[in-house]
Coordinates of C-alpha atoms in Angstrom, one line a residue:
Chain A
M1 CA 19.0 -26.6 11.4
S2 CA 18.2 -23.2 12.2
N3 CA 14.5 -22.0 12.6
A4 CA 15.3 -18.7 12.1
P5 CA 14.1 -17.0 8.6
P6 CA 16.9 -15.4 6.4
P7 CA 18.4 -12.3 6.8
L8 CA 16.5 -9.8 4.8
L9 CA 17.4 -8.2 2.3
R10 CA 18.7 -4.0 2.2
T11 CA 18.4 -1.9 -0.8
C12 CA 21.5 0.3 -1.8
L13 CA 19.0 3.4 0.4
Y14 CA 19.0 1.8 3.8
S15 CA 21.3 4.0 5.2
E16 CA 19.4 7.3 3.5
H17 CA 15.8 5.5 5.0
L18 CA 17.7 5.4 8.2
A19 CA 18.8 8.7 7.7
L20 CA 15.1 9.5 7.2
G21 CA 13.6 8.2 10.4
A22 CA 11.7 5.9 8.5
K23 CA 9.8 3.5 10.2
M24 CA 11.8 0.2 8.1
V25 CA 9.2 -3.4 8.1
P26 CA 9.8 -5.9 6.6
F27 CA 8.4 -6.7 3.1
A28 CA 8.7 -9.8 1.2
G29 CA 12.4 -10.5 2.1
W30 CA 13.2 -6.9 2.7
E31 CA 13.6 -4.5 5.1
M32 CA 11.7 -1.1 3.4
P33 CA 10.4 1.7 4.4
L34 CA 7.2 2.2 6.3
Q35 CA 6.4 5.6 6.5
Y36 CA 8.8 8.7 6.5
V37 CA 6.7 11.9 8.1
G38 CA 3.3 10.0 8.4
I39 CA 1.6 7.9 5.5
L40 CA -1.7 10.4 4.9
A41 CA 1.0 13.5 4.1
E42 CA 2.9 11.6 2.0
V43 CA -0.2 10.0 -0.3
R44 CA -1.0 14.2 -0.2
A45 CA 2.3 15.2 -1.4
V46 CA 2.3 12.7 -4.5
R47 CA -1.2 13.9 -5.2
T48 CA 0.0 17.4 -5.1
A49 CA 3.6 18.0 -5.6
S50 CA 5.7 14.8 -5.8
G51 CA 6.7 11.9 -4.1
V52 CA 10.0 9.4 -4.2
F53 CA 10.2 6.3 -3.8
D54 CA 12.8 3.4 -3.2
V55 CA 11.9 0.7 -5.3
S56 CA 14.8 -1.4 -5.6
H57 CA 12.7 -4.5 -4.3
M58 CA 10.6 -4.9 -7.2
G59 CA 12.6 -7.9 -9.1
R60 CA 14.8 -6.3 -12.8
I61 CA 15.4 -9.6 -15.1
R62 CA 17.0 -9.4 -18.5
V63 CA 16.0 -11.0 -20.9
E64 CA 18.4 -10.8 -23.8
G65 CA 19.3 -12.8 -27.3
V66 CA 17.3 -13.9 -30.6
G67 CA 15.2 -16.4 -28.2
A68 CA 13.9 -13.4 -25.6
G69 CA 10.5 -12.3 -27.7
P70 CA 9.5 -15.2 -28.8
L71 CA 10.4 -16.6 -25.0
L72 CA 8.1 -13.2 -23.9
A73 CA 5.6 -13.3 -26.3
R74 CA 4.9 -17.5 -25.0
L75 CA 5.0 -17.0 -21.5
L76 CA 2.9 -13.2 -21.3
T77 CA -0.4 -11.9 -22.3
H78 CA 0.5 -9.3 -24.6
D79 CA 3.1 -9.4 -27.8
A80 CA 6.1 -8.2 -26.4
Q81 CA 8.1 -9.1 -30.0
A82 CA 5.0 -7.0 -30.9
L83 CA 6.6 -3.7 -28.5
R84 CA 8.0 -0.6 -30.5
P85 CA 12.0 -0.8 -28.2
G86 CA 12.2 2.3 -26.0
R87 CA 8.1 1.4 -24.9
A88 CA 6.8 -0.7 -21.9
R89 CA 3.4 -2.2 -21.2
Y90 CA 1.4 -3.5 -18.2
G91 CA 0.8 -7.6 -18.6
F92 CA 0.6 -11.0 -17.1
L93 CA 2.3 -14.3 -16.6
L94 CA 0.0 -17.0 -16.6
N95 CA 0.1 -21.0 -15.7
P96 CA -1.4 -22.8 -17.5
Q97 CA -5.0 -23.0 -16.0
G98 CA -5.2 -19.0 -16.7
G99 CA -4.0 -18.3 -13.1
I100 CA -1.6 -15.1 -12.4
I101 CA 2.2 -15.8 -11.1
D102 CA 3.1 -12.7 -11.7
D103 CA 2.0 -9.2 -13.0
T104 CA 4.6 -7.3 -14.6
I105 CA 6.1 -4.5 -16.8
L106 CA 8.1 -5.2 -19.6
Y107 CA 10.3 -2.7 -20.9
R108 CA 11.9 -3.7 -24.9
L109 CA 15.0 -1.4 -24.4
G110 CA 16.3 -3.2 -28.0
E111 CA 15.2 -5.9 -30.5
E112 CA 17.0 -8.5 -28.4
R113 CA 17.1 -6.1 -25.2
Y114 CA 14.1 -6.7 -22.6
L115 CA 13.4 -5.8 -18.9
L116 CA 10.8 -7.6 -17.1
V117 CA 10.1 -5.8 -13.7
C118 CA 7.9 -8.1 -11.9
N119 CA 6.4 -8.3 -7.7
A120 CA 9.4 -8.4 -5.4
A121 CA 7.5 -11.2 -3.5
N122 CA 7.7 -13.4 -6.9
R123 CA 10.9 -12.1 -8.2
L124 CA 12.4 -15.8 -7.7
T125 CA 9.6 -17.7 -9.1
V126 CA 9.6 -15.2 -11.8
L127 CA 12.9 -16.2 -12.7
A128 CA 12.6 -19.9 -12.5
W129 CA 9.7 -19.6 -14.5
L130 CA 11.3 -18.4 -16.7
Q131 CA 14.7 -20.3 -17.3
R132 CA 11.9 -23.1 -16.7
W133 CA 10.6 -22.6 -20.8
A134 CA 14.1 -21.0 -21.7
E135 CA 15.4 -24.4 -23.5
G136 CA 12.9 -24.0 -26.0
F137 CA 14.1 -21.0 -27.3
P138 CA 18.1 -20.4 -27.4
P139 CA 20.2 -18.2 -27.6
L140 CA 19.2 -16.2 -24.6
A141 CA 20.5 -15.0 -20.9
I142 CA 18.3 -14.5 -18.2
R143 CA 19.9 -12.1 -15.9
D144 CA 18.1 -11.2 -12.4
E145 CA 19.5 -7.9 -12.2
T146 CA 17.5 -7.0 -9.0
L147 CA 20.9 -6.8 -6.4
A148 CA 23.5 -5.3 -8.3
T149 CA 20.8 -2.1 -9.5
A150 CA 18.4 0.3 -8.0
M151 CA 14.8 1.5 -8.9
V152 CA 13.7 4.0 -7.8
A153 CA 9.8 5.9 -8.7
F154 CA 8.9 10.2 -8.9
Q155 CA 5.9 10.4 -9.1
G156 CA 2.9 13.5 -8.7
P157 CA 1.6 15.7 -10.9
E158 CA 5.4 17.7 -10.4
A159 CA 7.3 14.3 -11.0
F160 CA 7.4 15.0 -15.2
G161 CA 8.7 18.6 -14.9
K162 CA 11.2 17.9 -12.4
A163 CA 12.5 15.2 -14.0
V164 CA 13.0 16.5 -17.1
S165 CA 16.1 18.2 -15.2
L166 CA 18.1 15.1 -14.3
A167 CA 17.7 13.3 -17.5
P168 CA 16.7 14.3 -21.2
V169 CA 12.9 12.6 -21.3
E170 CA 10.7 15.5 -22.3
G171 CA 9.7 13.6 -25.3
L172 CA 9.0 10.8 -22.8
R173 CA 5.6 9.4 -23.7
P174 CA 3.5 7.3 -21.5
F175 CA 4.5 4.2 -21.6
G176 CA 8.1 5.5 -23.2
A177 CA 11.7 4.4 -21.4
W178 CA 14.8 6.5 -22.5
E179 CA 18.0 4.6 -22.0
G180 CA 21.3 6.7 -21.9
A181 CA 24.3 8.6 -19.0
L182 CA 23.3 11.0 -16.5
P183 CA 26.3 13.2 -14.3
L184 CA 25.4 11.3 -11.0
G185 CA 27.9 12.2 -8.0
G186 CA 31.1 12.9 -10.4
H187 CA 30.6 9.9 -12.6
S188 CA 28.0 9.1 -15.9
V189 CA 26.4 6.5 -14.8
P190 CA 23.9 4.5 -17.4
A191 CA 20.0 5.0 -16.9
L192 CA 16.4 3.3 -17.8
V193 CA 13.9 5.9 -17.3
G194 CA 10.3 4.9 -17.7
R195 CA 7.3 7.6 -18.1
T196 CA 6.2 4.9 -15.4
G197 CA 4.8 4.2 -12.1
Y198 CA 1.6 2.5 -9.7
T199 CA 0.5 5.8 -8.0
G200 CA -2.8 6.9 -10.3
E201 CA 0.2 9.6 -10.6
D202 CA 2.3 11.2 -13.6
G203 CA 5.6 10.2 -13.5
V204 CA 8.5 8.3 -14.0
E205 CA 11.0 5.3 -12.8
W206 CA 14.3 4.5 -13.1
V207 CA 16.8 1.9 -13.2
L208 CA 20.1 2.8 -12.4
P209 CA 23.2 0.7 -10.9
A210 CA 23.1 0.3 -6.9
E211 CA 26.2 2.1 -6.4
A212 CA 24.8 5.7 -7.9
G213 CA 21.4 5.5 -6.2
P214 CA 21.5 7.4 -3.1
F215 CA 23.3 10.5 -5.4
L216 CA 19.4 10.0 -7.6
W217 CA 17.8 9.9 -3.8
R218 CA 19.5 12.9 -2.6
A219 CA 19.2 15.0 -6.3
L220 CA 15.4 14.1 -6.6
R221 CA 15.1 14.5 -2.7
G222 CA 16.4 18.1 -3.8
L223 CA 13.7 18.8 -6.3
G224 CA 11.2 18.6 -3.6
G225 CA 10.1 14.7 -3.1
Q226 CA 8.4 13.3 -0.9
P227 CA 10.5 10.9 0.5
C228 CA 7.5 8.3 0.6
G229 CA 6.7 4.3 2.1
L230 CA 4.9 0.8 1.2
G231 CA 1.6 2.7 3.5
A232 CA 1.7 5.3 1.2
R233 CA 2.3 3.2 -2.3
D234 CA -1.2 1.2 -0.9
I235 CA -2.8 3.5 -0.6
L236 CA -2.3 5.7 -4.2
R237 CA -2.1 1.9 -5.4
L238 CA -5.4 1.3 -4.5
E239 CA -6.8 5.0 -5.0
A240 CA -5.3 4.6 -8.8
G241 CA -7.6 0.8 -8.8
L242 CA -4.2 -0.9 -9.4
M243 CA -4.1 -4.5 -8.4
L244 CA -1.5 -5.3 -5.7
H245 CA -0.9 -9.4 -6.0
G246 CA -0.2 -11.5 -3.6
T247 CA -3.7 -9.4 -2.1
D248 CA -6.5 -8.9 -5.4
I249 CA -4.9 -11.1 -7.6
D250 CA -2.1 -14.7 -7.5
P251 CA -1.9 -17.6 -9.0
S252 CA -6.0 -19.2 -8.1
T253 CA -7.1 -16.3 -9.9
T254 CA -7.6 -15.2 -14.0
P255 CA -7.4 -12.4 -15.5
L256 CA -11.0 -12.1 -16.7
E257 CA -12.5 -12.3 -12.6
A258 CA -9.9 -9.4 -11.7
G259 CA -11.6 -7.6 -14.9
L260 CA -7.9 -6.9 -16.8
E261 CA -9.0 -8.6 -19.6
R262 CA -8.1 -5.1 -21.5
F263 CA -4.6 -6.8 -20.6
V264 CA -4.6 -9.9 -22.0
D265 CA -4.7 -10.5 -26.6
L266 CA -7.1 -13.4 -26.2
Q267 CA -7.3 -13.6 -30.3
R268 CA -3.1 -14.3 -30.4
E269 CA -2.1 -17.4 -30.3
G270 CA 0.8 -19.0 -28.4
F271 CA 0.4 -17.7 -25.7
L272 CA 0.8 -19.5 -22.1
G273 CA -3.1 -19.9 -20.5
R274 CA -4.7 -18.7 -23.2
E275 CA -7.0 -21.9 -23.4
A276 CA -7.7 -22.3 -20.4
L277 CA -9.3 -17.9 -20.5
L278 CA -10.5 -18.8 -23.8
A279 CA -12.2 -21.4 -21.9
Q280 CA -13.4 -20.0 -18.4
K281 CA -14.6 -17.3 -21.4
E282 CA -17.4 -19.8 -23.3
A283 CA -18.8 -21.6 -19.5
G284 CA -18.8 -17.6 -18.0
L285 CA -17.4 -16.6 -14.6
G286 CA -18.0 -17.1 -10.8
R287 CA -16.5 -14.3 -9.2
R288 CA -15.9 -10.7 -11.0
L289 CA -13.5 -8.3 -9.0
V290 CA -15.1 -5.2 -8.2
G291 CA -14.5 -1.5 -6.3
F292 CA -16.7 -0.4 -3.4
V293 CA -17.2 2.5 -1.9
L294 CA -18.8 2.3 1.7
R295 CA -21.8 5.1 3.0
E296 CA -20.5 4.9 6.7
R297 CA -17.4 4.2 7.7
G298 CA -15.2 1.5 8.7
I299 CA -12.4 0.2 7.3
P300 CA -12.3 -3.2 5.4
R301 CA -9.6 -5.0 5.3
H302 CA -8.2 -7.9 2.7
G303 CA -10.9 -11.0 4.3
Y304 CA -13.6 -9.6 5.5
P305 CA -17.4 -11.2 3.9
I306 CA -18.9 -8.4 1.4
L307 CA -22.9 -9.5 1.7
H308 CA -25.6 -8.6 -0.7
N309 CA -28.9 -8.6 1.3
G310 CA -27.9 -10.4 3.9
T311 CA -26.3 -13.4 2.2
V312 CA -22.2 -13.8 1.7
V313 CA -21.2 -12.8 -2.1
G314 CA -17.9 -12.4 -1.8
T315 CA -14.5 -11.4 -0.1
V316 CA -12.7 -8.0 0.5
T317 CA -8.8 -7.8 -1.4
S318 CA -7.6 -5.0 -0.8
G319 CA -8.9 -1.7 1.4
G320 CA -8.7 1.6 3.4
F321 CA -9.0 5.2 3.9
S322 CA -9.3 7.0 1.2
P323 CA -7.3 10.2 2.1
T324 CA -7.8 11.7 -2.1
L325 CA -11.2 11.0 -1.8
G326 CA -12.2 11.2 2.0
K327 CA -14.1 7.8 1.6
D328 CA -14.1 4.4 2.9
I329 CA -13.0 2.5 -0.6
G330 CA -12.1 -1.0 -1.4
M331 CA -12.1 -4.1 -3.9
G332 CA -12.7 -8.0 -3.4
Y333 CA -14.8 -10.6 -5.4
V334 CA -18.6 -10.7 -6.1
H335 CA -20.8 -13.0 -7.4
P336 CA -21.3 -11.7 -10.9
S337 CA -24.6 -11.1 -10.5
C338 CA -23.6 -8.5 -7.6
A339 CA -20.3 -6.9 -10.2
A340 CA -22.6 -4.3 -11.9
P341 CA -22.1 -0.5 -10.1
G342 CA -25.1 0.7 -8.1
T343 CA -24.9 -3.1 -6.7
P344 CA -25.9 -2.1 -3.3
I345 CA -23.9 -4.0 -1.1
E346 CA -22.5 -4.5 3.1
V347 CA -18.7 -5.3 3.9
E348 CA -19.1 -7.1 7.6
I349 CA -16.4 -5.1 10.1
R350 CA -16.3 -7.7 12.9
G351 CA -20.0 -8.2 13.0
R352 CA -20.5 -4.9 12.6
A353 CA -22.5 -4.3 8.2
V354 CA -21.3 -1.2 6.9
P355 CA -23.8 -0.1 3.4
G356 CA -21.9 0.4 0.3
E357 CA -22.0 -0.4 -3.4
V358 CA -20.3 -1.0 -5.8
V359 CA -18.8 1.4 -8.0
P360 CA -16.2 1.6 -11.3
L361 CA -12.7 1.5 -11.1
P362 CA -10.8 3.0 -10.8
F363 CA -11.8 5.0 -7.6
Y364 CA -9.4 8.1 -8.4
T365 CA -8.5 9.8 -12.4
R366 CA -6.3 12.5 -12.1
R367 CA -7.7 15.3 -13.6
R368 CA -5.2 15.9 -16.1
P369 CA -4.0 13.4 -18.3
E370 CA -0.9 13.9 -20.6
T371 CA -0.7 13.9 -23.6
R372 CA -0.4 10.4 -25.3
Chain B
M1 CA 0.2 12.6 10.6
A2 CA 2.2 10.9 13.1
G3 CA 4.1 12.3 15.3
M4 CA 7.8 11.2 13.8
E5 CA 9.6 14.5 14.4
R6 CA 7.9 15.1 18.1
K7 CA 9.3 13.9 21.5
P8 CA 7.4 11.0 23.0
Y9 CA 6.0 12.6 26.7
Y10 CA 3.2 11.2 29.5
P11 CA 1.7 14.2 31.7
P12 CA 3.4 12.8 35.2
D13 CA -1.1 14.2 36.2
L14 CA -2.3 11.2 34.1
R15 CA -3.0 7.3 34.7
Y16 CA -2.1 4.4 32.1
T17 CA -3.2 0.9 31.1
R18 CA -1.1 -1.7 29.1
E19 CA -3.2 -1.3 27.0
H20 CA -2.4 2.1 25.7
E21 CA -4.5 3.9 26.8
W22 CA -4.8 7.0 29.3
V23 CA -7.9 8.6 31.9
R24 CA -7.8 11.8 33.3
L25 CA -9.5 12.8 36.4
L26 CA -11.8 16.2 35.6
E27 CA -13.0 18.5 39.4
D28 CA -16.8 17.7 38.2
G29 CA -16.5 13.4 38.9
T30 CA -15.5 12.2 35.4
A31 CA -12.5 11.5 33.4
L32 CA -11.7 11.9 30.1
V33 CA -10.4 8.6 28.5
G34 CA -7.9 8.4 24.9
I35 CA -5.4 6.9 23.7
T36 CA -1.5 7.5 24.3
F37 CA 1.9 9.1 22.3
F38 CA 2.5 5.6 21.9
A39 CA 0.2 3.7 21.0
Q40 CA -0.9 6.6 17.9
D41 CA 3.0 6.7 17.5
Q42 CA 3.2 2.5 17.1
L43 CA -0.5 3.3 14.6
G44 CA 0.4 5.9 12.6
D45 CA -2.5 8.1 11.2
V46 CA -5.4 7.4 13.1
V47 CA -8.2 7.4 10.3
F48 CA -11.7 5.7 12.0
L49 CA -12.9 5.7 15.4
N50 CA -15.5 3.4 16.6
L51 CA -16.7 4.1 19.8
P52 CA -19.1 3.0 22.6
P53 CA -22.9 5.8 22.1
P54 CA -23.6 7.6 25.8
G55 CA -25.0 6.3 28.1
T56 CA -22.8 2.8 27.0
R57 CA -21.7 1.0 30.9
L58 CA -17.5 0.2 30.6
T59 CA -15.9 -1.9 32.6
H60 CA -12.7 -2.3 34.2
M61 CA -10.6 -2.5 31.2
G62 CA -13.2 -4.1 29.7
K63 CA -13.2 -3.3 26.0
M64 CA -15.2 -0.1 24.5
G65 CA -14.5 0.5 20.4
E66 CA -12.1 0.8 18.4
V67 CA -9.2 2.5 16.4
E68 CA -7.9 1.7 12.9
S69 CA -5.5 3.6 11.5
V70 CA -4.2 3.2 7.8
K71 CA -1.9 0.2 9.1
A72 CA -4.0 -2.0 11.8
V73 CA -7.3 -1.5 13.6
S74 CA -6.9 -2.0 17.2
D75 CA -8.8 -3.0 20.7
L76 CA -9.4 0.2 23.1
F77 CA -10.1 -0.7 26.5
S78 CA -11.8 1.0 29.5
P79 CA -8.8 2.1 32.1
L80 CA -12.2 2.2 34.5
S81 CA -15.5 0.9 35.0
G82 CA -18.5 3.8 35.0
E83 CA -20.9 5.1 31.9
V84 CA -20.3 7.5 29.1
V85 CA -21.8 10.6 29.2
E86 CA -20.3 12.0 26.4
V87 CA -18.0 10.8 22.8
N88 CA -16.0 13.3 21.4
R89 CA -16.4 14.6 18.3
E90 CA -13.7 16.2 17.3
A91 CA -12.2 13.0 17.6
V92 CA -14.6 11.0 15.2
E93 CA -15.0 13.2 12.9
H94 CA -11.3 13.9 12.4
P95 CA -9.7 11.4 13.7
E96 CA -5.8 13.0 13.0
V97 CA -6.6 14.9 16.1
V98 CA -5.7 11.8 18.2
N99 CA -2.1 12.1 16.3
A100 CA -1.8 15.9 16.8
D101 CA -2.6 15.9 20.3
P102 CA -3.2 12.3 22.2
Y103 CA -3.3 14.8 25.7
G104 CA -5.7 17.1 24.9
R105 CA -8.8 17.8 21.5
G106 CA -7.6 14.0 20.3
W107 CA -9.2 12.2 23.8
L108 CA -11.8 10.0 22.6
V109 CA -15.1 9.7 25.1
K110 CA -15.5 11.0 28.7
L111 CA -18.0 8.7 31.7
R112 CA -19.1 9.0 35.3
P113 CA -16.4 6.7 36.9
S114 CA -18.1 4.3 39.8
N115 CA -15.0 3.0 41.2
L116 CA -12.5 4.8 42.0
Q117 CA -10.0 2.6 43.6
E118 CA -10.0 0.8 39.9
M119 CA -7.2 3.8 39.6
D120 CA -5.1 1.6 42.4
A121 CA -3.8 -1.2 39.8
L122 CA -3.4 2.0 37.1
L123 CA 0.2 2.6 35.8
T124 CA 2.3 6.3 37.1
A125 CA 3.2 7.7 33.7
Q126 CA 6.8 7.3 35.1
E127 CA 5.5 3.3 35.6
Y128 CA 4.3 3.2 31.8
E129 CA 6.9 4.5 31.1
A130 CA 9.4 2.1 31.7
Y131 CA 6.6 -0.9 30.4
I132 CA 6.5 0.8 27.2
A133 CA 11.1 0.7 27.0
G134 CA 10.7 -2.9 26.7
K135 CA 8.0 -2.5 23.7
G136 CA 9.5 0.2 21.3

């Protein structure tokens, strides 16, 4: 028996990353680019122009058949059957206690065809969860397409305008999805383009066969997309107030505690975890996730205590220096009595209590919202 | 931005620690301390410096502060014993100079050394380069 960890997976863009001089790091079982030119420069590119991200490590699971809609409606916090074909929606898979197994984007591609995009670290868990419940919803096919496909995000104020030169997606609204064939590398390639992302900017995400990934990657770079790594992605999503599963939310936290109730249709009966959420709402929350800004310099990091009047009232889940705001920001769970915006708090940073205050999320909203 | 496209360099007139600080003796008897090219490259973009105020007494290889990048926090150690006489305000207010110019504008503190024999315990540029060759 060997105790060596399993070898890391590589995306179809691995050699592109190496050729660009990326710093590669292990992440959720994959060998992924952390940065190319520098994390702050990559963040700036996405906030001011456009950036291109290899997100092929994200899980992509096809759910198809007559039972697909009913299964997903049972397991997700939104009604998969009410989603129109060509639309995507953010939601959660909950355990019976209301805890978040994963946060997902569900694309409805046709009457009985769905694509569920989940976090890389949770791919096998989500797959097993779907399969466990699938028996009650025949006929149904569940296929993990993660390794056979590439996923590339193209994000920034200039991204959507540039993307239309590669795919006929002019009419695509936010959370809309287009499927069709694209000419890439001398071939006609089946592709999915969704007007979605994880940066707080406008943009699109592409899913296409892995062999075609490098052609798309080079085309997006040719349009001026700055290659961006996981480091920039983490800052961008934090500035936009977006959760990272395993850090801000996990199977022990509920969408209500995390302030994500708008993604949960509590009126709708029959989805897993609903009773637990209703009971929690009735009983009252023991903690709430809030955003905060520090008034003095210091970098809040995962696990640091949050204090109010000298007493520990919570814990930081995510934090860092926001280059866009020029401030040190973070998120964390606090006692509900300290959750109101404006509440003074302190974060204990290695023995130093740094003052700050609770602020509404998100920290950053893009200036020119696209038409909905 | 972090120095992906720049070549590593280790000026021969400096002395280095195994914790990746450098020290430069000045003609007025003081010494500048900073972090090496290798350190800033490993850290990535530096976003915050916690440095000891003037008057602080530092000890040889004792903790003198912290440097934080977007990725991680790292302790700083003083190459020499002595008293802090100045903190580089430009680096505190614009930490990116530590990445851009680690041996020049990106110096961290100026100190008045109390025991120059401690220099003998530090590495030459050649020794330091050999030391980090096994770490890259």
